[in-house]
PDB file of C-alpha atoms in Angstrom:
ATOM      1  CA  UNK A   1     -28.801 229.211  79.343  1.00 51.00           C
ATOM      2  CA  UNK A   2     -31.437 228.515  77.076  1.00 51.00           C
ATOM      3  CA  UNK A   3     -34.109 227.672  79.732  1.00 52.00           C
ATOM      4  CA  UNK A   4     -33.433 230.780  81.574  1.00 42.00           C
ATOM      5  CA  UNK A   5     -33.708 232.707  78.314  1.00 48.00           C
ATOM      6  CA  UNK A   6     -37.048 231.011  77.656  1.00 49.00           C
ATOM      7  CA  UNK A   7     -38.133 231.729  81.225  1.00 55.00           C
ATOM      8  CA  UNK A   8     -37.313 235.266  80.925  1.00 52.00           C
ATOM      9  CA  UNK A   9     -39.156 235.752  77.800  1.00 55.00           C
ATOM     10  CA  UNK A  10     -42.218 233.997  78.924  1.00 50.00           C
ATOM     11  CA  UNK A  11     -42.223 236.309  82.042  1.00 49.00           C
ATOM     12  CA  UNK A  12     -41.913 239.318  79.716  1.00 56.00           C
ATOM     13  CA  UNK A  13     -44.933 238.211  77.766  1.00 49.00           C
ATOM     14  CA  UNK A  14     -46.725 237.492  80.729  1.00 53.00           C
ATOM     15  CA  UNK A  15     -45.984 240.825  82.065  1.00 53.00           C
ATOM     16  CA  UNK A  16     -47.047 242.442  78.939  1.00 54.00           C
ATOM     17  CA  UNK A  17     -50.143 240.385  78.661  1.00 51.00           C
ATOM     18  CA  UNK A  18     -51.127 241.544  82.357  1.00 53.00           C
ATOM     19  CA  UNK A  19     -50.284 245.171  81.472  1.00 52.00           C
ATOM     20  CA  UNK A  20     -52.730 245.154  78.359  1.00 52.00           C
ATOM     21  CA  UNK A  21     -55.486 243.405  80.123  1.00 54.00           C
ATOM     22  CA  UNK A  22     -55.106 245.994  82.842  1.00 56.00           C
ATOM     23  CA  UNK A  23     -55.265 248.737  80.470  1.00 51.00           C
ATOM     24  CA  UNK A  24     -58.439 247.160  79.023  1.00 60.00           C
ATOM     25  CA  UNK A  25     -60.151 246.789  82.082  1.00 63.00           C
ATOM     26  CA  UNK A  26     -59.293 250.414  82.875  1.00 62.00           C
ATOM     27  CA  UNK A  27     -60.560 251.674  79.658  1.00 66.00           C
ATOM     28  CA  UNK A  28     -63.720 249.631  80.117  1.00 79.00           C
ATOM     29  CA  UNK A  29     -64.434 251.774  83.210  1.00 80.00           C
ATOM     30  CA  UNK A  30     -64.876 254.795  80.746  1.00 86.00           C
ATOM     31  CA  UNK A  31     -67.464 252.737  78.397  1.00 89.00           C
ATOM     32  CA  UNK A  32     -70.341 255.048  77.761  1.00 91.00           C
ATOM     33  CA  UNK A  33     -68.132 258.086  79.543  1.00 93.00           C
ATOM     34  CA  UNK A  34     -66.245 260.827  78.770  1.00 95.00           C
ATOM     35  CA  UNK A  35     -62.667 260.404  78.112  1.00 94.00           C
ATOM     36  CA  UNK A  36     -60.369 260.674  81.278  1.00 93.00           C
ATOM     37  CA  UNK A  37     -59.062 264.485  82.337  1.00 93.00           C
ATOM     38  CA  UNK A  38     -61.278 266.051  79.351  1.00 94.00           C
ATOM     39  CA  UNK A  39     -62.522 269.338  80.159  1.00 94.00           C
ATOM     40  CA  UNK A  40     -65.373 271.470  78.627  1.00 92.00           C
ATOM     41  CA  UNK A  41     -65.237 275.416  79.169  1.00 84.00           C
ATOM     42  CA  UNK A  42     -62.628 274.545  81.951  1.00 84.00           C
ATOM     43  CA  UNK A  43     -65.032 272.263  83.753  1.00 86.00           C
ATOM     44  CA  UNK A  44     -63.286 268.799  84.465  1.00 92.00           C
ATOM     45  CA  UNK A  45     -65.690 266.113  82.908  1.00 94.00           C
ATOM     46  CA  UNK A  46     -63.462 263.387  82.631  1.00 93.00           C
ATOM     47  CA  UNK A  47     -65.265 259.935  83.394  1.00 93.00           C
ATOM     48  CA  UNK A  48     -68.703 261.478  83.610  1.00 95.00           C
ATOM     49  CA  UNK A  49     -71.834 260.483  81.672  1.00 96.00           C
ATOM     50  CA  UNK A  50     -72.203 262.858  78.697  1.00 95.00           C
ATOM     51  CA  UNK A  51     -75.964 263.121  79.326  1.00 95.00           C
ATOM     52  CA  UNK A  52     -75.359 264.423  82.956  1.00 95.00           C
ATOM     53  CA  UNK A  53     -72.785 266.693  81.564  1.00 95.00           C
ATOM     54  CA  UNK A  54     -75.017 268.037  79.021  1.00 95.00           C
ATOM     55  CA  UNK A  55     -77.944 268.476  81.509  1.00 95.00           C
ATOM     56  CA  UNK A  56     -75.604 270.712  83.851  1.00 93.00           C
ATOM     57  CA  UNK A  57     -74.029 272.725  81.064  1.00 94.00           C
ATOM     58  CA  UNK A  58     -77.486 273.110  79.646  1.00 95.00           C
ATOM     59  CA  UNK A  59     -78.805 274.797  82.872  1.00 95.00           C
ATOM     60  CA  UNK A  60     -75.915 277.235  82.646  1.00 93.00           C
ATOM     61  CA  UNK A  61     -76.729 277.795  79.213  1.00 94.00           C
ATOM     62  CA  UNK A  62     -80.369 278.486  79.737  1.00 94.00           C
ATOM     63  CA  UNK A  63     -79.710 280.899  82.593  1.00 94.00           C
ATOM     64  CA  UNK A  64     -77.453 282.856  80.285  1.00 95.00           C
ATOM     65  CA  UNK A  65     -79.914 282.974  77.530  1.00 93.00           C
ATOM     66  CA  UNK A  66     -82.957 283.856  79.978  1.00 91.00           C
ATOM     67  CA  UNK A  67     -81.124 286.468  82.154  1.00 93.00           C
ATOM     68  CA  UNK A  68     -79.076 288.003  79.280  1.00 94.00           C
ATOM     69  CA  UNK A  69     -75.650 289.867  79.527  1.00 95.00           C
ATOM     70  CA  UNK A  70     -75.163 293.152  80.970  1.00 96.00           C
ATOM     71  CA  UNK A  71     -73.626 295.584  78.454  1.00 96.00           C
ATOM     72  CA  UNK A  72     -71.821 298.935  79.269  1.00 95.00           C
ATOM     73  CA  UNK A  73     -71.735 302.048  77.160  1.00 93.00           C
ATOM     74  CA  UNK A  74     -70.255 305.330  78.431  1.00 89.00           C
ATOM     75  CA  UNK A  75     -70.741 304.162  81.963  1.00 89.00           C
ATOM     76  CA  UNK A  76     -74.402 303.308  81.378  1.00 91.00           C
ATOM     77  CA  UNK A  77     -75.318 299.503  81.738  1.00 94.00           C
ATOM     78  CA  UNK A  78     -78.324 297.634  80.240  1.00 94.00           C
ATOM     79  CA  UNK A  79     -79.302 294.052  80.209  1.00 96.00           C
ATOM     80  CA  UNK A  80     -78.742 292.482  76.632  1.00 95.00           C
ATOM     81  CA  UNK A  81     -81.708 289.976  76.044  1.00 92.00           C
ATOM     82  CA  UNK A  82     -80.273 286.806  74.298  1.00 93.00           C
ATOM     83  CA  UNK A  83     -83.725 285.833  73.134  1.00 87.00           C
ATOM     84  CA  UNK A  84     -86.564 287.479  71.655  1.00 76.00           C
ATOM     85  CA  UNK A  85     -90.445 286.687  71.195  1.00 68.00           C
ATOM     86  CA  UNK A  86     -93.125 285.289  73.062  1.00 56.00           C
ATOM     87  CA  UNK A  87     -92.781 282.148  75.581  1.00 56.00           C
ATOM     88  CA  UNK A  88     -94.485 280.308  72.955  1.00 62.00           C
ATOM     89  CA  UNK A  89     -92.380 281.360  69.674  1.00 69.00           C
ATOM     90  CA  UNK A  90     -88.886 282.279  71.209  1.00 77.00           C
ATOM     91  CA  UNK A  91     -86.248 283.028  68.954  1.00 86.00           C
ATOM     92  CA  UNK A  92     -82.631 282.738  70.384  1.00 91.00           C
ATOM     93  CA  UNK A  93     -79.929 285.179  69.560  1.00 94.00           C
ATOM     94  CA  UNK A  94     -76.961 282.891  70.403  1.00 95.00           C
ATOM     95  CA  UNK A  95     -76.734 279.158  69.906  1.00 95.00           C
ATOM     96  CA  UNK A  96     -74.408 276.887  71.700  1.00 95.00           C
ATOM     97  CA  UNK A  97     -73.131 273.612  69.912  1.00 95.00           C
ATOM     98  CA  UNK A  98     -73.160 271.726  73.056  1.00 95.00           C
ATOM     99  CA  UNK A  99     -74.209 268.398  71.781  1.00 94.00           C
ATOM    100  CA  UNK A 100     -71.698 268.299  69.044  1.00 94.00           C
ATOM    101  CA  UNK A 101     -69.083 269.129  71.412  1.00 95.00           C
ATOM    102  CA  UNK A 102     -69.624 266.372  73.581  1.00 95.00           C
ATOM    103  CA  UNK A 103     -70.213 263.979  70.658  1.00 94.00           C
ATOM    104  CA  UNK A 104     -66.786 264.913  69.232  1.00 93.00           C
ATOM    105  CA  UNK A 105     -65.267 263.968  72.799  1.00 94.00           C
ATOM    106  CA  UNK A 106     -67.028 260.654  72.654  1.00 94.00           C
ATOM    107  CA  UNK A 107     -65.981 259.904  69.350  1.00 92.00           C
ATOM    108  CA  UNK A 108     -62.331 259.256  70.939  1.00 91.00           C
ATOM    109  CA  UNK A 109     -63.684 255.805  71.630  1.00 91.00           C
ATOM    110  CA  UNK A 110     -62.951 252.813  69.885  1.00 90.00           C
ATOM    111  CA  UNK A 111     -64.821 249.491  69.217  1.00 87.00           C
ATOM    112  CA  UNK A 112     -61.464 247.312  69.626  1.00 87.00           C
ATOM    113  CA  UNK A 113     -60.867 247.105  73.422  1.00 85.00           C
ATOM    114  CA  UNK A 114     -57.109 247.533  72.709  1.00 83.00           C
ATOM    115  CA  UNK A 115     -57.383 250.426  70.647  1.00 87.00           C
ATOM    116  CA  UNK A 116     -59.699 252.253  72.951  1.00 85.00           C
ATOM    117  CA  UNK A 117     -57.431 251.439  76.101  1.00 86.00           C
ATOM    118  CA  UNK A 118     -54.668 253.300  73.923  1.00 86.00           C
ATOM    119  CA  UNK A 119     -56.854 256.209  73.206  1.00 89.00           C
ATOM    120  CA  UNK A 120     -57.905 256.446  76.655  1.00 89.00           C
ATOM    121  CA  UNK A 121     -54.519 256.247  77.942  1.00 89.00           C
ATOM    122  CA  UNK A 122     -53.494 259.044  75.464  1.00 88.00           C
ATOM    123  CA  UNK A 123     -56.507 261.195  76.873  1.00 89.00           C
ATOM    124  CA  UNK A 124     -55.144 260.850  80.260  1.00 88.00           C
ATOM    125  CA  UNK A 125     -51.431 261.896  79.423  1.00 90.00           C
ATOM    126  CA  UNK A 126     -52.565 264.609  77.011  1.00 91.00           C
ATOM    127  CA  UNK A 127     -56.109 265.850  78.123  1.00 90.00           C
ATOM    128  CA  UNK A 128     -58.586 267.203  75.795  1.00 89.00           C
ATOM    129  CA  UNK A 129     -59.784 270.660  76.617  1.00 90.00           C
ATOM    130  CA  UNK A 130     -62.486 272.318  74.381  1.00 90.00           C
ATOM    131  CA  UNK A 131     -64.915 275.224  74.760  1.00 89.00           C
ATOM    132  CA  UNK A 132     -68.204 275.220  73.436  1.00 93.00           C
ATOM    133  CA  UNK A 133     -68.571 276.948  69.675  1.00 94.00           C
ATOM    134  CA  UNK A 134     -71.032 279.680  69.891  1.00 95.00           C
ATOM    135  CA  UNK A 135     -72.996 281.509  67.069  1.00 96.00           C
ATOM    136  CA  UNK A 136     -74.314 284.853  67.489  1.00 96.00           C
ATOM    137  CA  UNK A 137     -77.197 286.634  65.513  1.00 95.00           C
ATOM    138  CA  UNK A 138     -75.086 289.883  65.134  1.00 95.00           C
ATOM    139  CA  UNK A 139     -77.723 291.802  63.440  1.00 93.00           C
ATOM    140  CA  UNK A 140     -80.452 291.153  66.141  1.00 93.00           C
ATOM    141  CA  UNK A 141     -77.830 291.930  68.849  1.00 94.00           C
ATOM    142  CA  UNK A 142     -76.774 295.213  66.913  1.00 93.00           C
ATOM    143  CA  UNK A 143     -80.279 296.390  66.462  1.00 91.00           C
ATOM    144  CA  UNK A 144     -81.047 295.729  70.569  1.00 93.00           C
ATOM    145  CA  UNK A 145     -78.153 297.650  71.634  1.00 93.00           C
ATOM    146  CA  UNK A 146     -78.913 300.559  69.526  1.00 90.00           C
ATOM    147  CA  UNK A 147     -82.371 300.540  70.964  1.00 91.00           C
ATOM    148  CA  UNK A 148     -81.130 300.174  74.411  1.00 92.00           C
ATOM    149  CA  UNK A 149     -78.601 303.204  73.933  1.00 90.00           C
ATOM    150  CA  UNK A 150     -80.349 305.249  71.563  1.00 84.00           C
ATOM    151  CA  UNK A 151     -78.301 308.377  71.888  1.00 73.00           C
ATOM    152  CA  UNK A 152     -74.887 306.859  72.222  1.00 73.00           C
ATOM    153  CA  UNK A 153     -74.154 306.087  68.562  1.00 66.00           C
ATOM    154  CA  UNK A 154     -74.203 308.936  66.066  1.00 53.00           C
ATOM    155  CA  UNK A 155     -73.395 308.450  62.510  1.00 51.00           C
ATOM    156  CA  UNK A 156     -70.900 310.805  60.783  1.00 52.00           C
ATOM    157  CA  UNK A 157     -72.401 312.988  57.959  1.00 54.00           C
ATOM    158  CA  UNK A 158     -69.672 313.496  55.105  1.00 56.00           C
ATOM    159  CA  UNK A 159     -69.207 317.154  53.464  1.00 55.00           C
ATOM    160  CA  UNK A 160     -71.203 317.753  50.510  1.00 64.00           C
ATOM    161  CA  UNK A 161     -72.177 320.115  47.639  1.00 60.00           C
ATOM    162  CA  UNK A 162     -75.121 322.503  47.771  1.00 65.00           C
ATOM    163  CA  UNK A 163     -76.347 324.423  44.843  1.00 68.00           C
ATOM    164  CA  UNK A 164     -78.305 327.682  46.100  1.00 69.00           C
ATOM    165  CA  UNK A 165     -79.943 330.499  44.097  1.00 67.00           C
ATOM    166  CA  UNK A 166     -79.722 334.105  45.515  1.00 70.00           C
ATOM    167  CA  UNK A 167     -81.248 336.793  43.449  1.00 68.00           C
ATOM    168  CA  UNK A 168     -81.127 335.056  40.311  1.00 65.00           C
ATOM    169  CA  UNK A 169     -77.471 333.944  40.832  1.00 69.00           C
ATOM    170  CA  UNK A 170     -76.528 330.365  41.199  1.00 70.00           C
ATOM    171  CA  UNK A 171     -74.184 329.429  43.870  1.00 68.00           C
ATOM    172  CA  UNK A 172     -72.281 326.124  44.929  1.00 70.00           C
ATOM    173  CA  UNK A 173     -71.772 325.958  48.689  1.00 64.00           C
ATOM    174  CA  UNK A 174     -69.529 323.553  50.600  1.00 66.00           C
ATOM    175  CA  UNK A 175     -71.860 322.067  53.300  1.00 59.00           C
ATOM    176  CA  UNK A 176     -69.012 320.946  56.021  1.00 60.00           C
ATOM    177  CA  UNK A 177     -69.715 317.486  57.552  1.00 47.00           C
ATOM    178  CA  UNK A 178     -70.129 316.457  60.972  1.00 58.00           C
ATOM    179  CA  UNK A 179     -68.190 313.928  63.018  1.00 54.00           C
ATOM    180  CA  UNK A 180     -70.250 310.902  64.480  1.00 54.00           C
ATOM    181  CA  UNK A 181     -69.625 308.403  67.099  1.00 71.00           C
ATOM    182  CA  UNK A 182     -70.184 305.066  65.838  1.00 81.00           C
ATOM    183  CA  UNK A 183     -69.479 301.755  67.811  1.00 87.00           C
ATOM    184  CA  UNK A 184     -66.482 299.540  67.561  1.00 90.00           C
ATOM    185  CA  UNK A 185     -68.641 296.473  66.819  1.00 93.00           C
ATOM    186  CA  UNK A 186     -65.932 293.924  66.044  1.00 95.00           C
ATOM    187  CA  UNK A 187     -64.045 294.130  69.237  1.00 96.00           C
ATOM    188  CA  UNK A 188     -67.153 294.084  70.971  1.00 96.00           C
ATOM    189  CA  UNK A 189     -68.478 290.721  69.458  1.00 96.00           C
ATOM    190  CA  UNK A 190     -65.077 289.173  69.996  1.00 96.00           C
ATOM    191  CA  UNK A 191     -65.396 289.633  73.501  1.00 96.00           C
ATOM    192  CA  UNK A 192     -68.970 288.537  73.931  1.00 96.00           C
ATOM    193  CA  UNK A 193     -68.125 285.605  71.901  1.00 95.00           C
ATOM    194  CA  UNK A 194     -65.042 284.625  74.127  1.00 93.00           C
ATOM    195  CA  UNK A 195     -67.316 285.201  77.009  1.00 92.00           C
ATOM    196  CA  UNK A 196     -70.154 283.039  75.977  1.00 94.00           C
ATOM    197  CA  UNK A 197     -67.962 280.175  75.170  1.00 91.00           C
ATOM    198  CA  UNK A 198     -66.753 280.011  78.421  1.00 89.00           C
ATOM    199  CA  UNK A 199     -70.080 280.893  80.028  1.00 91.00           C
ATOM    200  CA  UNK A 200     -68.556 283.975  81.541  1.00 92.00           C
ATOM    201  CA  UNK A 201     -71.419 286.383  82.617  1.00 92.00           C
ATOM    202  CA  UNK A 202     -69.402 289.342  83.210  1.00 95.00           C
ATOM    203  CA  UNK A 203     -70.385 292.773  81.886  1.00 96.00           C
ATOM    204  CA  UNK A 204     -69.007 293.103  78.315  1.00 97.00           C
ATOM    205  CA  UNK A 205     -68.111 296.790  77.327  1.00 95.00           C
ATOM    206  CA  UNK A 206     -69.117 298.522  73.923  1.00 94.00           C
ATOM    207  CA  UNK A 207     -66.738 301.296  72.932  1.00 88.00           C
TER     208      UNK A 207
END
């Protein structure tokens, strides 16, 4: 009986060892690559070379910045440029944190082979999904939109008092205000950022 227990224990230990070794070998196939089943902006990038992923996504980002995004205001559509300046001195009105996003995914790797195998397995079971954070130069975007749609926004004027003199008599006259139409910037920028984070180039409406 004792010998059977020892034999069973040895077999279990061997099985565990083989499993761990297999896990380490499997995890090593992801060395220098993005964790399994990881996604960026909905694209499956698991097991891919981060430099290759960076190149492919950067091409999409460059196309968006170059071509711009179509904006709709009161059934009128104009192309919003996402960069300004000359070719040699271009200022981008949006920036994508692509390198930091890929670096955070790669940070899941561990130097210890067993720890790395565990984190790779965890990524396989519970995949990491992330979008690319975007920073928007709101003031420059607002100024450009106001130039594109010159007559679409009119600021409201509050009622005021006016002092007038008629035949030597002083009178205080109420000057009525005029209603205006001002753009709803906050929901617009929320939609724009959401679209850019997923590299979505559909038309963005500004009310």
